[in-house]
Amino acid sequence: MKKLSPDEAFYENLTLGLGSVLISPSLIESVPRVSNIICEKREPCQKTQVMTWEQRHGVYLPEDMKKFYLSTDGLLLHWSYQYGVNDIRRVGYINIPHLVQITLLRENVESNVQHTANAANAAGAPIATCISDSSKRSSSDTSFSTNSSATIVSGSTSMSCTTVSASPSKDQWGHPLPIIGPKTKIFEFNMVNDVAKVCLIYDTTGSNTLKIYMLELNGQKWVFLADSFSEYLRMAIAHLGLPYWELCFSSCGLPSWTEQLFLLLAALNLKRNIFASKLL
């Protein structure tokens, strides 16, 4: 066995040995179809860079995420799959962005959801109810979560708008939907096939805890993904970095060509996701 350099050993541990798993003969019935596994090596962030990002956005990186960026400024791992004799395509892709690429998204999300509510209201299907702070709002934003598919509380006015729908305040997997209040911070982390965005959501300014959700752009629907950065990274690895793996949990589902790859390389993961959705 080839002895790994310190850098190689670090990324092997970081990706939980994914490269070794991908070239394992047992993965695809002894047919060597996975090739060109490349993990881009990056310099770590400096502490001053992390502090600058935190001060700019008014939140703290969770401890696991901070340790990650102080070890490597993001992660890019990709691999190719051989469809035919002369047909090798790059398909596998795990991308953790550079720290500076994690950008604030909250205002865009709020305006988009409000636009959707206004459009529905104009069409004769009102879905937004505005409640005066002085008469209805309690001291806690959580009081607005009972019947909402998303809760939006404007920080610039004394009115809070709650999106009301027939669906419960949970996503299709039974996880609570995010409550978007005046102190909520939402950051774009990744784009998924131009149909969804992976977002980091902080409940309050100055917080160091976050949850990771996916925002489906068609319909502005939230879907829970992970309780922490470490959990999200493990999920990406467990799905072998297959393209758009996050869409396994979406209402729109995987593109057909990606689903074929799942059936070839990670059928068990796909079956588990389908089975879990049927239980809910």
Short mmCIF file of C-alpha atoms in Angstrom, two decimals:
data_model
loop_
_atom_site.label_atom_id
_atom_site.label_comp_id
_atom_site.label_asym_id
_atom_site.label_seq_id
_atom_site.Cartn_x
_atom_site.Cartn_y
_atom_site.Cartn_z
CA MET A 1 0.00 0.00 0.00
CA LYS A 2 1.28 3.43 -0.96
CA LYS A 3 2.33 5.56 1.98
CA LEU A 4 0.31 8.77 2.09
CA SER A 5 1.90 12.19 2.51
CA PRO A 6 0.66 14.31 5.44
CA ASP A 7 -1.56 16.32 3.07
CA GLU A 8 -2.96 13.17 1.46
CA ALA A 9 -3.61 11.61 4.86
CA PHE A 10 -5.44 14.76 6.01
CA TYR A 11 -7.82 14.75 3.03
CA GLU A 12 -8.25 10.98 3.24
CA ASN A 13 -9.38 11.39 6.84
CA LEU A 14 -11.47 14.46 6.05
CA THR A 15 -13.41 12.58 3.35
CA LEU A 16 -13.63 9.42 5.49
CA GLY A 17 -11.69 7.44 2.89
CA LEU A 18 -14.18 8.16 0.10
CA GLY A 19 -11.51 7.85 -2.59
CA SER A 20 -10.68 4.32 -1.47
CA VAL A 21 -14.36 3.39 -1.36
CA LEU A 22 -14.98 4.66 -4.90
CA ILE A 23 -12.29 2.43 -6.40
CA SER A 24 -13.30 -0.59 -4.35
CA PRO A 25 -14.09 -3.50 -6.73
CA SER A 26 -17.08 -4.51 -4.63
CA LEU A 27 -18.78 -1.16 -5.28
CA ILE A 28 -19.65 -1.84 -8.91
CA GLU A 29 -19.32 -5.59 -9.39
CA SER A 30 -15.60 -5.53 -10.11
CA VAL A 31 -15.98 -3.22 -13.14
CA PRO A 32 -13.47 -0.35 -12.84
CA ARG A 33 -15.76 2.43 -14.03
CA VAL A 34 -14.84 5.11 -11.47
CA SER A 35 -11.63 7.00 -12.26
CA ASN A 36 -9.85 10.34 -12.07
CA ILE A 37 -10.56 10.88 -8.38
CA ILE A 38 -9.13 14.31 -7.59
CA CYS A 39 -9.21 16.18 -4.29
CA GLU A 40 -8.09 19.78 -4.63
CA LYS A 41 -5.69 20.78 -1.88
CA ARG A 42 -6.28 24.21 -0.40
CA GLU A 43 -4.49 26.42 2.08
CA PRO A 44 -6.16 26.89 5.47
CA CYS A 45 -7.88 30.14 6.38
CA GLN A 46 -6.05 32.41 8.75
CA LYS A 47 -7.69 33.23 12.08
CA THR A 48 -7.93 36.86 10.98
CA GLN A 49 -9.93 35.81 7.90
CA VAL A 50 -12.40 33.88 10.05
CA MET A 51 -12.73 36.78 12.48
CA THR A 52 -13.25 39.24 9.62
CA TRP A 53 -16.04 37.09 8.15
CA GLU A 54 -17.72 36.76 11.56
CA GLN A 55 -17.50 40.49 12.28
CA ARG A 56 -18.83 41.39 8.84
CA HIS A 57 -21.91 39.20 9.22
CA GLY A 58 -22.54 39.43 12.96
CA VAL A 59 -22.48 35.67 13.61
CA TYR A 60 -19.91 33.12 14.71
CA LEU A 61 -18.93 30.01 12.84
CA PRO A 62 -19.84 26.86 14.80
CA GLU A 63 -16.83 25.17 16.33
CA ASP A 64 -16.75 22.27 13.84
CA MET A 65 -17.03 24.63 10.87
CA LYS A 66 -14.37 26.95 12.27
CA LYS A 67 -11.95 24.06 12.73
CA PHE A 68 -12.65 22.94 9.18
CA TYR A 69 -11.84 26.34 7.66
CA LEU A 70 -8.76 26.75 9.83
CA SER A 71 -7.58 23.46 8.32
CA THR A 72 -8.60 24.01 4.69
CA ASP A 73 -10.39 26.84 2.92
CA GLY A 74 -13.15 24.67 1.51
CA LEU A 75 -13.10 21.31 -0.22
CA LEU A 76 -13.42 20.23 -3.82
CA LEU A 77 -13.48 16.51 -4.66
CA HIS A 78 -14.57 15.18 -8.03
CA TRP A 79 -14.42 11.91 -9.93
CA SER A 80 -15.36 10.48 -13.32
CA TYR A 81 -17.53 7.60 -14.43
CA GLN A 82 -16.95 5.44 -17.52
CA TYR A 83 -20.20 5.03 -19.40
CA GLY A 84 -18.55 3.35 -22.40
CA VAL A 85 -15.18 2.42 -23.88
CA ASN A 86 -14.41 5.99 -24.91
CA ASP A 87 -17.04 7.78 -22.85
CA ILE A 88 -15.67 8.99 -19.51
CA ARG A 89 -17.50 11.87 -17.85
CA ARG A 90 -16.84 13.86 -14.72
CA VAL A 91 -19.89 13.38 -12.51
CA GLY A 92 -18.93 13.05 -8.82
CA TYR A 93 -18.67 16.39 -7.07
CA ILE A 94 -18.37 17.50 -3.45
CA ASN A 95 -17.93 21.23 -3.09
CA ILE A 96 -17.52 23.08 0.18
CA PRO A 97 -17.04 26.72 -0.86
CA HIS A 98 -14.26 29.08 0.12
CA LEU A 99 -15.19 31.01 3.25
CA VAL A 100 -15.52 34.31 1.36
CA GLN A 101 -18.01 32.64 -1.00
CA ILE A 102 -20.52 32.09 1.81
CA THR A 103 -22.72 35.12 1.27
CA LEU A 104 -25.70 36.63 3.05
CA LEU A 105 -28.97 35.71 1.35
CA ARG A 106 -31.65 36.67 3.88
CA GLU A 107 -33.01 39.78 2.09
CA ASN A 108 -33.36 37.93 -1.23
CA VAL A 109 -35.20 35.02 0.37
CA GLU A 110 -37.56 37.33 2.24
CA SER A 111 -38.47 39.37 -0.85
CA ASN A 112 -38.95 36.25 -2.99
CA VAL A 113 -41.29 34.59 -0.50
CA GLN A 114 -43.23 37.83 -0.08
CA HIS A 115 -43.51 38.11 -3.89
CA THR A 116 -44.91 34.55 -4.04
CA ALA A 117 -47.45 35.39 -1.34
CA ASN A 118 -48.51 38.58 -3.11
CA ALA A 119 -48.93 36.80 -6.44
CA ALA A 120 -51.13 34.14 -4.87
CA ASN A 121 -53.18 36.79 -3.11
CA ALA A 122 -53.74 38.66 -6.38
CA ALA A 123 -54.93 35.43 -7.98
CA GLY A 124 -57.65 35.06 -5.36
CA ALA A 125 -55.83 32.56 -3.11
CA PRO A 126 -54.62 34.59 -0.13
CA ILE A 127 -51.84 32.87 1.73
CA ALA A 128 -50.35 35.71 3.74
CA THR A 129 -51.77 37.15 6.92
CA CYS A 130 -50.28 40.29 8.45
CA ILE A 131 -50.61 40.64 12.20
CA SER A 132 -49.94 43.84 14.09
CA ASP A 133 -47.08 43.56 16.55
CA SER A 134 -48.95 45.57 19.15
CA SER A 135 -51.96 43.25 19.21
CA LYS A 136 -50.80 39.77 18.22
CA ARG A 137 -47.06 39.38 18.47
CA SER A 138 -45.67 37.85 21.63
CA SER A 139 -42.18 38.35 22.99
CA SER A 140 -41.04 35.22 21.16
CA ASP A 141 -41.01 34.73 17.38
CA THR A 142 -41.83 31.06 17.86
CA SER A 143 -45.47 31.94 18.46
CA PHE A 144 -45.86 32.37 14.70
CA SER A 145 -44.79 28.85 13.76
CA THR A 146 -48.02 26.92 14.25
CA ASN A 147 -49.64 27.04 10.81
CA SER A 148 -46.90 28.35 8.58
CA SER A 149 -44.91 26.90 5.73
CA ALA A 150 -42.46 29.69 6.47
CA THR A 151 -42.56 32.56 8.93
CA ILE A 152 -41.27 35.96 7.95
CA VAL A 153 -41.06 38.84 10.37
CA SER A 154 -40.04 42.16 8.86
CA GLY A 155 -37.38 44.02 10.78
CA SER A 156 -38.17 47.37 9.19
CA THR A 157 -41.86 47.71 10.13
CA SER A 158 -44.13 46.94 13.05
CA MET A 159 -46.03 44.34 11.05
CA SER A 160 -45.15 40.65 10.94
CA CYS A 161 -46.29 38.55 8.00
CA THR A 162 -46.97 34.88 8.39
CA THR A 163 -47.40 32.64 5.37
CA VAL A 164 -50.43 30.48 6.00
CA SER A 165 -51.06 27.28 4.07
CA ALA A 166 -52.96 24.04 4.40
CA SER A 167 -49.71 22.14 4.95
CA PRO A 168 -48.32 21.67 8.47
CA SER A 169 -45.30 23.59 9.76
CA LYS A 170 -43.00 20.69 8.86
CA ASP A 171 -41.33 19.60 5.65
CA GLN A 172 -42.14 16.32 3.90
CA TRP A 173 -39.64 14.51 6.13
CA GLY A 174 -41.27 15.71 9.35
CA HIS A 175 -38.64 18.30 10.27
CA PRO A 176 -39.73 21.75 11.52
CA LEU A 177 -39.59 24.52 8.94
CA PRO A 178 -37.34 27.50 9.67
CA ILE A 179 -38.76 30.55 11.40
CA ILE A 180 -37.46 33.67 9.66
CA GLY A 181 -37.47 36.52 12.16
CA PRO A 182 -35.90 40.00 12.21
CA LYS A 183 -32.66 38.61 13.67
CA THR A 184 -32.42 35.59 11.37
CA LYS A 185 -29.32 35.31 9.21
CA ILE A 186 -29.48 33.21 6.04
CA PHE A 187 -26.37 32.42 4.00
CA GLU A 188 -26.10 30.80 0.59
CA PHE A 189 -23.76 27.82 0.83
CA ASN A 190 -24.27 25.95 -2.45
CA MET A 191 -26.41 26.04 -5.59
CA VAL A 192 -27.98 22.72 -6.62
CA ASN A 193 -28.66 22.33 -10.35
CA ASP A 194 -30.14 25.84 -10.54
CA VAL A 195 -33.32 24.56 -8.86
CA ALA A 196 -32.36 24.84 -5.18
CA LYS A 197 -29.97 26.52 -2.80
CA VAL A 198 -28.31 25.02 0.25
CA CYS A 199 -28.54 27.61 3.02
CA LEU A 200 -27.06 28.09 6.47
CA ILE A 201 -29.67 29.52 8.84
CA TYR A 202 -28.81 31.27 12.11
CA ASP A 203 -31.83 31.98 14.32
CA THR A 204 -30.32 35.09 15.88
CA THR A 205 -27.54 37.61 15.37
CA GLY A 206 -24.46 36.76 17.41
CA SER A 207 -25.29 33.06 17.44
CA ASN A 208 -22.79 30.26 16.83
CA THR A 209 -25.36 27.56 16.09
CA LEU A 210 -26.92 26.95 12.72
CA LYS A 211 -29.03 24.50 10.78
CA ILE A 212 -28.72 23.65 7.12
CA TYR A 213 -31.78 23.81 4.88
CA MET A 214 -32.40 23.58 1.17
CA LEU A 215 -34.54 26.24 -0.48
CA GLU A 216 -36.42 25.00 -3.54
CA LEU A 217 -36.50 27.99 -5.88
CA ASN A 218 -39.66 26.91 -7.66
CA GLY A 219 -42.24 27.54 -4.95
CA GLN A 220 -39.83 28.85 -2.29
CA LYS A 221 -40.12 25.69 -0.18
CA TRP A 222 -37.74 24.89 2.65
CA VAL A 223 -36.43 21.36 3.20
CA PHE A 224 -34.33 20.43 6.23
CA LEU A 225 -30.93 18.85 5.47
CA ALA A 226 -28.69 18.79 8.55
CA ASP A 227 -28.31 19.96 12.14
CA SER A 228 -24.66 20.91 11.66
CA PHE A 229 -21.91 21.47 9.13
CA SER A 230 -20.25 18.16 10.05
CA GLU A 231 -23.49 16.29 9.46
CA TYR A 232 -23.92 17.92 6.03
CA LEU A 233 -20.37 16.94 5.04
CA ARG A 234 -20.94 13.35 6.18
CA MET A 235 -24.16 13.23 4.16
CA ALA A 236 -22.29 14.36 1.03
CA ILE A 237 -19.71 11.63 1.59
CA ALA A 238 -22.35 8.98 2.33
CA HIS A 239 -23.96 9.83 -1.03
CA LEU A 240 -20.51 9.38 -2.67
CA GLY A 241 -20.56 12.96 -3.94
CA LEU A 242 -23.08 11.93 -6.58
CA PRO A 243 -24.36 15.00 -8.45
CA TYR A 244 -27.25 16.89 -6.87
CA TRP A 245 -27.56 14.35 -4.05
CA GLU A 246 -29.41 16.99 -1.98
CA LEU A 247 -32.36 16.68 -4.39
CA CYS A 248 -33.03 13.19 -2.96
CA PHE A 249 -34.82 15.11 -0.20
CA SER A 250 -36.63 17.61 -2.44
CA SER A 251 -40.14 17.55 -3.84
CA CYS A 252 -38.82 17.77 -7.41
CA GLY A 253 -36.51 14.75 -7.07
CA LEU A 254 -33.34 13.83 -8.92
CA PRO A 255 -32.73 14.39 -12.64
CA SER A 256 -33.16 11.07 -14.50
CA TRP A 257 -29.47 10.71 -15.42
CA THR A 258 -28.44 11.29 -11.80
CA GLU A 259 -31.00 8.77 -10.59
CA GLN A 260 -29.43 6.20 -12.94
CA LEU A 261 -26.05 6.82 -11.30
CA PHE A 262 -27.60 6.36 -7.87
CA LEU A 263 -29.09 3.05 -8.96
CA LEU A 264 -25.68 1.92 -10.21
CA LEU A 265 -23.51 3.13 -7.34
CA ALA A 266 -25.66 3.98 -4.31
CA ALA A 267 -28.95 2.17 -4.75
CA LEU A 268 -29.27 1.55 -1.01
CA ASN A 269 -29.16 5.29 -0.25
CA LEU A 270 -31.83 5.99 -2.85
CA LYS A 271 -34.07 3.19 -1.57
CA ARG A 272 -33.71 4.41 2.02
CA ASN A 273 -34.74 7.94 1.03
CA ILE A 274 -37.76 6.69 -0.94
CA PHE A 275 -38.79 4.37 1.88
CA ALA A 276 -38.48 7.13 4.49
CA SER A 277 -40.63 9.50 2.41
CA LYS A 278 -43.39 6.90 2.17
CA LEU A 279 -43.47 6.50 5.94
CA LEU A 280 -44.24 10.19 6.47
#
